[in-house]
Amino acid sequence: MNRIFSGIQPTGNLHLGNYLGAIRNWVQLQSSYDCIFCMVDMHAITQWQEPAELRRSTREVASAYIASGIDAKKHIIFNQSRVRAHAQLAWIFNCVARLGWLNRMTQFKEKAGKDRENASVGLYVYPSLMAADILAYKATHVPVGEDQKQHLELARDIAQKFNHDFGVEFFPLIEPIIKGEATRVMSLRDGSKKMSKSDPSDYSRINLTDTADTIALKIRKAKTDPHPLPESVAELEKRPEADNLVGIYAALSDKTRGDVLVHYAGAQFSKFKAELSDLAVSVLGPIGAEMQRLMKDPDHVDAILRDGAERAQAIADPIVAQVEEIVGFLKP
Ligand code: TYM
């Protein structure tokens, strides 16, 4: 069976983009793949994190995975730092990846901003660690939102260069899975900006822990244009805020934008937003409630993560030992 690896940074404010772009797809894919889902805490510290908050947030993301329906017995859920193989392989990949490749990464440019000299070295080499996350398990498929596409292309380049440099067919070529109607959920305040954890306005995103009232309020206040909903997807695509809300509706109901428009063409936003709120609350409400319940039982969550890490390590350690052998490290 093909293997999936994917992860989310435990940096607070898990939002609808993370859910629709990643977690909801994972839940569907777990019947066809062996899956490893990670809280990538080593990635999180490429930017400053309060230690206590990092621990809380790691448990919160784990709770979101479980509450959304990931089966932690059949598949693996763990936090990255528990499995040393990630760091070991990342170092080797730092020596395979080229500076020129990393210089092209748009996410580094966005995150480092104007003060590039002051960004951590970890933030710069982040894509090598991401490649290591996936390839330490020889994962073949990686379900993510659209913003991770460039990182996955780099991971493919690293795998290919490693195979080529050492004359082996060791690493598989990674296939991204970027699917559904919400691969890039946009801010509710600005249809040209991605919904993100770091947006200073909480009204820009729906958090998985938001109450029903907050979800309804944020959708009611979401930016729109004055026209009724159009009849065709082509027309919709010219209206970023409308496109975003229809895309969210489609993803939450497992439909296409076209299906949603069949129902809502000509409708005013007041009606559409009210029904989108009901739909969002009906999907996210139970997940949020289950997350709250799990967060009250950290020992239970920790036990799941410990067990997941043991099983992850059992897969990754022999693979990384083989890599070290290929590279020529002298072993006992
Ligand atoms: P992160 O933590 O930024 O996001 C986690 C997942 O959520 C998706 N996502 C979105 N999808 C749609 N619309 C949005 N507005 C939106 N915002 C976020 C992301 O595409 C991602 O799938 N580098 C990764 C974490 C990572 C990883 C990996 C992923 C580390 N190692 C190995 C896959 C495989 C990241 O920062 O995701």
PDB file of N, CA and C and ligand atoms in Angstrom, residues 5-11 15-23 26 40 43 80 107 111 126 129-131 133-134 142-148 151-152 182-186 194-197, ligand 1:
ATOM      1  N   PHE A   5       2.352  10.825   4.108  1.00  0.00           N
ATOM      2  CA  PHE A   5       2.845  11.608   5.249  1.00  0.00           C
ATOM      3  C   PHE A   5       2.326  13.031   5.069  1.00  0.00           C
ATOM      4  N   SER A   6       1.832  13.625   6.151  1.00  0.00           N
ATOM      5  CA  SER A   6       1.547  15.062   6.106  1.00  0.00           C
ATOM      6  C   SER A   6       1.611  15.631   7.521  1.00  0.00           C
ATOM      7  N   GLY A   7       1.687  16.957   7.598  1.00  0.00           N
ATOM      8  CA  GLY A   7       1.827  17.565   8.918  1.00  0.00           C
ATOM      9  C   GLY A   7       1.324  18.992   8.970  1.00  0.00           C
ATOM     10  N   ILE A   8       1.138  19.442  10.198  1.00  0.00           N
ATOM     11  CA  ILE A   8       0.704  20.826  10.448  1.00  0.00           C
ATOM     12  C   ILE A   8       1.582  21.410  11.552  1.00  0.00           C
ATOM     13  N   GLN A   9       1.927  22.676  11.417  1.00  0.00           N
ATOM     14  CA  GLN A   9       2.726  23.332  12.460  1.00  0.00           C
ATOM     15  C   GLN A   9       1.840  23.670  13.664  1.00  0.00           C
ATOM     16  N   PRO A  10       2.258  23.269  14.854  1.00  0.00           N
ATOM     17  CA  PRO A  10       1.482  23.621  16.042  1.00  0.00           C
ATOM     18  C   PRO A  10       1.808  25.043  16.498  1.00  0.00           C
ATOM     19  N   THR A  11       1.245  25.999  15.783  1.00  0.00           N
ATOM     20  CA  THR A  11       1.561  27.394  16.111  1.00  0.00           C
ATOM     21  C   THR A  11       0.296  28.190  16.429  1.00  0.00           C
ATOM     22  N   HIS A  15      -7.141  26.715  11.664  1.00  0.00           N
ATOM     23  CA  HIS A  15      -8.294  27.381  11.033  1.00  0.00           C
ATOM     24  C   HIS A  15      -8.924  26.543   9.923  1.00  0.00           C
ATOM     25  N   LEU A  16      -9.971  27.119   9.353  1.00  0.00           N
ATOM     26  CA  LEU A  16     -10.747  26.424   8.320  1.00  0.00           C
ATOM     27  C   LEU A  16      -9.878  26.049   7.110  1.00  0.00           C
ATOM     28  N   GLY A  17      -8.867  26.860   6.799  1.00  0.00           N
ATOM     29  CA  GLY A  17      -7.963  26.524   5.692  1.00  0.00           C
ATOM     30  C   GLY A  17      -7.206  25.239   5.991  1.00  0.00           C
ATOM     31  N   ASN A  18      -6.703  25.110   7.208  1.00  0.00           N
ATOM     32  CA  ASN A  18      -5.999  23.872   7.599  1.00  0.00           C
ATOM     33  C   ASN A  18      -6.953  22.682   7.524  1.00  0.00           C
ATOM     34  N   TYR A  19      -8.200  22.925   7.958  1.00  0.00           N
ATOM     35  CA  TYR A  19      -9.158  21.814   7.968  1.00  0.00           C
ATOM     36  C   TYR A  19      -9.540  21.402   6.543  1.00  0.00           C
ATOM     37  N   LEU A  20      -9.928  22.368   5.720  1.00  0.00           N
ATOM     38  CA  LEU A  20     -10.415  22.007   4.373  1.00  0.00           C
ATOM     39  C   LEU A  20      -9.272  21.680   3.421  1.00  0.00           C
ATOM     40  N   GLY A  21      -8.140  22.378   3.577  1.00  0.00           N
ATOM     41  CA  GLY A  21      -7.005  22.130   2.675  1.00  0.00           C
ATOM     42  C   GLY A  21      -6.255  20.857   3.023  1.00  0.00           C
ATOM     43  N   ALA A  22      -6.318  20.448   4.294  1.00  0.00           N
ATOM     44  CA  ALA A  22      -5.521  19.297   4.720  1.00  0.00           C
ATOM     45  C   ALA A  22      -6.364  18.247   5.447  1.00  0.00           C
ATOM     46  N   ILE A  23      -6.736  18.519   6.708  1.00  0.00           N
ATOM     47  CA  ILE A  23      -7.260  17.459   7.590  1.00  0.00           C
ATOM     48  C   ILE A  23      -8.484  16.737   6.996  1.00  0.00           C
ATOM     49  N   TRP A  26      -7.387  14.264   4.582  1.00  0.00           N
ATOM     50  CA  TRP A  26      -6.695  13.127   5.222  1.00  0.00           C
ATOM     51  C   TRP A  26      -7.712  12.092   5.689  1.00  0.00           C
ATOM     52  N   VAL A  40       4.288  19.152  13.425  1.00  0.00           N
ATOM     53  CA  VAL A  40       5.698  19.419  13.128  1.00  0.00           C
ATOM     54  C   VAL A  40       6.229  20.519  14.054  1.00  0.00           C
ATOM     55  N   HIS A  43       9.437  22.303  12.990  1.00  0.00           N
ATOM     56  CA  HIS A  43       9.198  23.396  12.035  1.00  0.00           C
ATOM     57  C   HIS A  43       8.687  24.636  12.759  1.00  0.00           C
ATOM     58  N   GLN A  80       6.728  15.487  15.749  1.00  0.00           N
ATOM     59  CA  GLN A  80       7.979  15.321  15.003  1.00  0.00           C
ATOM     60  C   GLN A  80       9.228  15.187  15.875  1.00  0.00           C
ATOM     61  N   GLN A 107       7.814  30.951   0.333  1.00  0.00           N
ATOM     62  CA  GLN A 107       7.344  31.024   1.714  1.00  0.00           C
ATOM     63  C   GLN A 107       8.421  31.626   2.643  1.00  0.00           C
ATOM     64  N   LYS A 111       7.746  34.836   4.921  1.00  0.00           N
ATOM     65  CA  LYS A 111       7.852  34.766   6.386  1.00  0.00           C
ATOM     66  C   LYS A 111       8.993  35.614   6.926  1.00  0.00           C
ATOM     67  N   TYR A 126      14.222  25.167   6.277  1.00  0.00           N
ATOM     68  CA  TYR A 126      12.959  24.494   6.565  1.00  0.00           C
ATOM     69  C   TYR A 126      12.570  23.460   5.490  1.00  0.00           C
ATOM     70  N   LEU A 129      14.111  20.027   5.963  1.00  0.00           N
ATOM     71  CA  LEU A 129      13.488  19.256   7.052  1.00  0.00           C
ATOM     72  C   LEU A 129      12.158  18.676   6.576  1.00  0.00           C
ATOM     73  N   MET A 130      11.435  19.452   5.790  1.00  0.00           N
ATOM     74  CA  MET A 130      10.143  18.958   5.283  1.00  0.00           C
ATOM     75  C   MET A 130      10.354  17.753   4.358  1.00  0.00           C
ATOM     76  N   ALA A 131      11.385  17.814   3.524  1.00  0.00           N
ATOM     77  CA  ALA A 131      11.700  16.672   2.655  1.00  0.00           C
ATOM     78  C   ALA A 131      12.054  15.459   3.520  1.00  0.00           C
ATOM     79  N   ASP A 133      11.005  14.846   6.565  1.00  0.00           N
ATOM     80  CA  ASP A 133       9.788  14.330   7.212  1.00  0.00           C
ATOM     81  C   ASP A 133       9.149  13.250   6.342  1.00  0.00           C
ATOM     82  N   ILE A 134       9.073  13.561   5.076  1.00  0.00           N
ATOM     83  CA  ILE A 134       8.356  12.678   4.139  1.00  0.00           C
ATOM     84  C   ILE A 134       9.209  11.459   3.803  1.00  0.00           C
ATOM     85  N   VAL A 142       1.581  12.979  -0.553  1.00  0.00           N
ATOM     86  CA  VAL A 142       1.551  14.020   0.482  1.00  0.00           C
ATOM     87  C   VAL A 142       0.360  14.953   0.248  1.00  0.00           C
ATOM     88  N   PRO A 143      -0.721  14.766   1.028  1.00  0.00           N
ATOM     89  CA  PRO A 143      -1.890  15.632   0.860  1.00  0.00           C
ATOM     90  C   PRO A 143      -1.723  16.956   1.610  1.00  0.00           C
ATOM     91  N   VAL A 144      -1.776  18.044   0.870  1.00  0.00           N
ATOM     92  CA  VAL A 144      -1.551  19.384   1.439  1.00  0.00           C
ATOM     93  C   VAL A 144      -2.423  20.405   0.705  1.00  0.00           C
ATOM     94  N   GLY A 145      -2.445  21.627   1.220  1.00  0.00           N
ATOM     95  CA  GLY A 145      -3.044  22.753   0.504  1.00  0.00           C
ATOM     96  C   GLY A 145      -2.053  23.262  -0.545  1.00  0.00           C
ATOM     97  N   GLU A 146      -2.570  24.141  -1.389  1.00  0.00           N
ATOM     98  CA  GLU A 146      -1.785  24.593  -2.544  1.00  0.00           C
ATOM     99  C   GLU A 146      -0.490  25.324  -2.150  1.00  0.00           C
ATOM    100  N   ASP A 147      -0.506  25.983  -0.981  1.00  0.00           N
ATOM    101  CA  ASP A 147       0.674  26.773  -0.581  1.00  0.00           C
ATOM    102  C   ASP A 147       1.919  25.905  -0.344  1.00  0.00           C
ATOM    103  N   GLN A 148       1.748  24.584  -0.233  1.00  0.00           N
ATOM    104  CA  GLN A 148       2.911  23.715   0.035  1.00  0.00           C
ATOM    105  C   GLN A 148       3.502  23.108  -1.237  1.00  0.00           C
ATOM    106  N   HIS A 151       7.257  23.629  -1.867  1.00  0.00           N
ATOM    107  CA  HIS A 151       8.092  22.834  -0.960  1.00  0.00           C
ATOM    108  C   HIS A 151       8.149  21.377  -1.412  1.00  0.00           C
ATOM    109  N   LEU A 152       7.039  20.872  -1.918  1.00  0.00           N
ATOM    110  CA  LEU A 152       7.021  19.466  -2.339  1.00  0.00           C
ATOM    111  C   LEU A 152       7.832  19.261  -3.619  1.00  0.00           C
ATOM    112  N   ALA A 182     -11.220  23.477  -1.909  1.00  0.00           N
ATOM    113  CA  ALA A 182     -10.710  24.467  -0.951  1.00  0.00           C
ATOM    114  C   ALA A 182      -9.206  24.276  -0.738  1.00  0.00           C
ATOM    115  N   THR A 183      -8.472  24.174  -1.832  1.00  0.00           N
ATOM    116  CA  THR A 183      -7.029  23.971  -1.708  1.00  0.00           C
ATOM    117  C   THR A 183      -6.325  25.273  -1.313  1.00  0.00           C
ATOM    118  N   ARG A 184      -7.044  26.379  -1.464  1.00  0.00           N
ATOM    119  CA  ARG A 184      -6.510  27.677  -1.044  1.00  0.00           C
ATOM    120  C   ARG A 184      -7.668  28.526  -0.515  1.00  0.00           C
ATOM    121  N   VAL A 185      -7.943  28.375   0.771  1.00  0.00           N
ATOM    122  CA  VAL A 185      -9.025  29.149   1.385  1.00  0.00           C
ATOM    123  C   VAL A 185      -8.494  30.561   1.648  1.00  0.00           C
ATOM    124  N   MET A 186      -9.273  31.550   1.275  1.00  0.00           N
ATOM    125  CA  MET A 186      -8.795  32.930   1.397  1.00  0.00           C
ATOM    126  C   MET A 186      -9.342  33.594   2.669  1.00  0.00           C
ATOM    127  N   LYS A 194      -4.432  34.787   1.544  1.00  0.00           N
ATOM    128  CA  LYS A 194      -4.716  33.450   2.060  1.00  0.00           C
ATOM    129  C   LYS A 194      -5.206  33.526   3.514  1.00  0.00           C
ATOM    130  N   MET A 195      -6.150  32.670   3.879  1.00  0.00           N
ATOM    131  CA  MET A 195      -6.526  32.563   5.297  1.00  0.00           C
ATOM    132  C   MET A 195      -5.314  32.032   6.042  1.00  0.00           C
ATOM    133  N   SER A 196      -4.903  32.727   7.104  1.00  0.00           N
ATOM    134  CA  SER A 196      -3.658  32.302   7.739  1.00  0.00           C
ATOM    135  C   SER A 196      -3.698  32.505   9.251  1.00  0.00           C
ATOM    136  N   LYS A 197      -2.856  31.700   9.924  1.00  0.00           N
ATOM    137  CA  LYS A 197      -2.783  31.762  11.387  1.00  0.00           C
ATOM    138  C   LYS A 197      -2.265  33.111  11.854  1.00  0.00           C
TER     139      LYS A 197
HETATM  140  P1  TYM B   1       0.974  24.656   7.751  1.00  0.00           P
HETATM  141  O1  TYM B   1       1.068  24.318   9.189  1.00  0.00           O
HETATM  142  O2  TYM B   1       1.184  26.075   7.339  1.00  0.00           O
HETATM  143  O3  TYM B   1      -0.438  24.217   7.185  1.00  0.00           O
HETATM  144  C1  TYM B   1      -0.934  22.912   7.381  1.00  0.00           C
HETATM  145  C2  TYM B   1      -1.765  22.461   6.209  1.00  0.00           C
HETATM  146  O4  TYM B   1      -2.854  23.356   5.968  1.00  0.00           O
HETATM  147  C3  TYM B   1      -2.824  23.803   4.625  1.00  0.00           C
HETATM  148  N1  TYM B   1      -3.295  25.193   4.586  1.00  0.00           N
HETATM  149  C4  TYM B   1      -4.271  25.631   3.783  1.00  0.00           C
HETATM  150  N2  TYM B   1      -5.018  24.988   2.866  1.00  0.00           N
HETATM  151  C5  TYM B   1      -5.952  25.727   2.221  1.00  0.00           C
HETATM  152  N3  TYM B   1      -6.148  27.057   2.451  1.00  0.00           N
HETATM  153  C6  TYM B   1      -5.414  27.729   3.356  1.00  0.00           C
HETATM  154  N4  TYM B   1      -5.625  29.032   3.582  1.00  0.00           N
HETATM  155  C7  TYM B   1      -4.413  27.007   4.074  1.00  0.00           C
HETATM  156  N5  TYM B   1      -3.516  27.361   5.027  1.00  0.00           N
HETATM  157  C8  TYM B   1      -2.842  26.233   5.329  1.00  0.00           C
HETATM  158  C9  TYM B   1      -1.361  23.705   4.201  1.00  0.00           C
HETATM  159  O5  TYM B   1      -1.233  23.643   2.800  1.00  0.00           O
HETATM  160  C10 TYM B   1      -0.949  22.422   4.892  1.00  0.00           C
HETATM  161  O6  TYM B   1      -1.329  21.296   4.135  1.00  0.00           O
HETATM  162  N6  TYM B   1       5.289  23.079   5.809  1.00  0.00           N
HETATM  163  C11 TYM B   1       3.993  22.656   6.258  1.00  0.00           C
HETATM  164  C12 TYM B   1       4.041  21.588   7.338  1.00  0.00           C
HETATM  165  C13 TYM B   1       4.884  20.397   7.003  1.00  0.00           C
HETATM  166  C14 TYM B   1       4.540  19.341   6.126  1.00  0.00           C
HETATM  167  C15 TYM B   1       5.651  18.441   6.177  1.00  0.00           C
HETATM  168  C16 TYM B   1       3.457  19.102   5.296  1.00  0.00           C
HETATM  169  C17 TYM B   1       6.100  20.109   7.549  1.00  0.00           C
HETATM  170  N7  TYM B   1       6.571  18.928   7.064  1.00  0.00           N
HETATM  171  C18 TYM B   1       5.659  17.272   5.408  1.00  0.00           C
HETATM  172  C19 TYM B   1       3.483  17.918   4.529  1.00  0.00           C
HETATM  173  C20 TYM B   1       4.580  17.036   4.589  1.00  0.00           C
HETATM  174  C21 TYM B   1       3.251  23.850   6.827  1.00  0.00           C
HETATM  175  O7  TYM B   1       3.830  24.808   7.257  1.00  0.00           O
HETATM  176  O8  TYM B   1       1.915  23.692   6.881  1.00  0.00           O
END
